[in-house]
Structures are given as C-alpha cells and as structure tokens.
Amino acid sequence: MVQCFLIHTVNPVSTLAPGESRVLYSRVFGPEEGALTGADSELGPEQKRLLRNEKVAVVARQVHSAVTQSREASGRVLVETVLGEELVALQEADSGVQRLGSGEPWAGERSALWLGVQSLAFTLVTEPHENLLLAEGTLKNITRHCLEHLRMLGTGSEVLLKSDRIDVLLHRLLPHGQLLFLNHRFTQSLEKELANYMAQ
C-alpha cells in the first residue's frame, strides 16, 4: 500500500532557508490511527493534522536532499522547459528510491520513490514490501498526467489551485492508496476518462 503522495519544490525558493522544501500538495492514504504510536494516539484532530504535516515535511526534506545530490553528481545543467515540452522534461527527470528507516518519520520502514522534474519533485511513499517497479510506473504515470494536463511547469502555475484535479488523478490511478496492475485496454479507457475530465 502507498502511505502518501506529495509534490514539493526542489529548487531554492526565496522565502525558504537553503535545503528546505515547500510542500505544494500532499495526500496521505490509509487509517492514520495506525501510524500513530503510544502518546500520539491521544492527540486531538488539530495536533494529528500538524503531526501528519510534519511527517510529510520530513519526507520532502529527505527527498530534496537526494534530488540535489543526484543532480550535483550527474553534473547536468537544468534547462527550463517551455510549455508543451512536458514529456521531454519527464524523460530528462532525475529519479531514485530512498529507504526511510523506522522512526523517520513513520513507526515502520518505508520506501520513497521520487521523480525530480525541473523545480518540482513528485514523491510516492510505499510500504517496504510493495512492488517497486509497479510503484515507479504508477509514479511516472501520475507525474505525466500532472505535467500534461495541469501544466505544472509553466510560469505562474499554481499547484495549490489544482488540488481537486490531482485528487481525481489519484482516485483513478491510486484508489485508496492501492497500486494497480493495469492491462492495455483498461489503461486506454482510463486515459480517455482522465483526458475528458481534465478538458473541463
């Protein structure tokens, strides 16, 4: 099962300290009570929300660090992509998998798969026993739809204003946090359905 999906910044943002990342969108799947331990389970709704946001921020910082290291090691210079070249940006995206140990930030171990596309990172956190190839394919599919239909790489693109469309994408491609094996025919019908919805 997928624990969470998030979109966050990986390039410096003027209002953030160096090495910090701003979470633009996050979605946590599954019962949150299972993720709380001991004293945390007695927190009120607002404290639980803050704890969940902090856990997502920890993942964003760790992925930000991994993306930065990957880009520095590769030595490639990032070239800004113009509108309409989203698939090129996706093909040139940095990607990786990072193991999140027990307690950083969830009680058990997790795997974080990430794609660094220009100034954004798309991250999927899964349980350690999940099929990583299937999770990677799902992450690339979600990222492709976000880039193509929501124009997230364009200037002035407000991810926060498009959260309802991202929710629909996740509902179709990652229902209740479950990774799906998709055959060709089902994928085509899903693509049509999503394209019709996004065109509205």
PDB file of N, CA, C and O in Angstrom, residues 67 113 156 160 198:
ATOM      1  N   VAL A  67      17.556  14.546  -4.303  1.00  0.00           N
ATOM      2  CA  VAL A  67      17.493  15.119  -5.651  1.00  0.00           C
ATOM      3  C   VAL A  67      18.688  16.038  -5.879  1.00  0.00           C
ATOM      4  O   VAL A  67      19.336  15.990  -6.922  1.00  0.00           O
ATOM      5  N   LEU A 113       9.891   6.707  -3.402  1.00  0.00           N
ATOM      6  CA  LEU A 113      10.264   6.802  -4.803  1.00  0.00           C
ATOM      7  C   LEU A 113      10.035   8.238  -5.237  1.00  0.00           C
ATOM      8  O   LEU A 113       8.994   8.823  -4.916  1.00  0.00           O
ATOM      9  N   GLY A 156       4.002  30.747 -13.260  1.00  0.00           N
ATOM     10  CA  GLY A 156       2.774  31.128 -12.560  1.00  0.00           C
ATOM     11  C   GLY A 156       1.841  29.960 -12.311  1.00  0.00           C
ATOM     12  O   GLY A 156       0.696  30.139 -11.957  1.00  0.00           O
ATOM     13  N   LEU A 160      -1.411  24.626  -5.883  1.00  0.00           N
ATOM     14  CA  LEU A 160      -2.394  24.648  -4.797  1.00  0.00           C
ATOM     15  C   LEU A 160      -3.817  24.827  -5.321  1.00  0.00           C
ATOM     16  O   LEU A 160      -4.767  24.341  -4.721  1.00  0.00           O
ATOM     17  N   MET A 198     -10.095  16.324 -17.471  1.00  0.00           N
ATOM     18  CA  MET A 198      -9.135  17.426 -17.415  1.00  0.00           C
ATOM     19  C   MET A 198      -9.454  18.522 -18.419  1.00  0.00           C
ATOM     20  O   MET A 198      -9.074  19.677 -18.235  1.00  0.00           O
TER      21      MET A 198
END
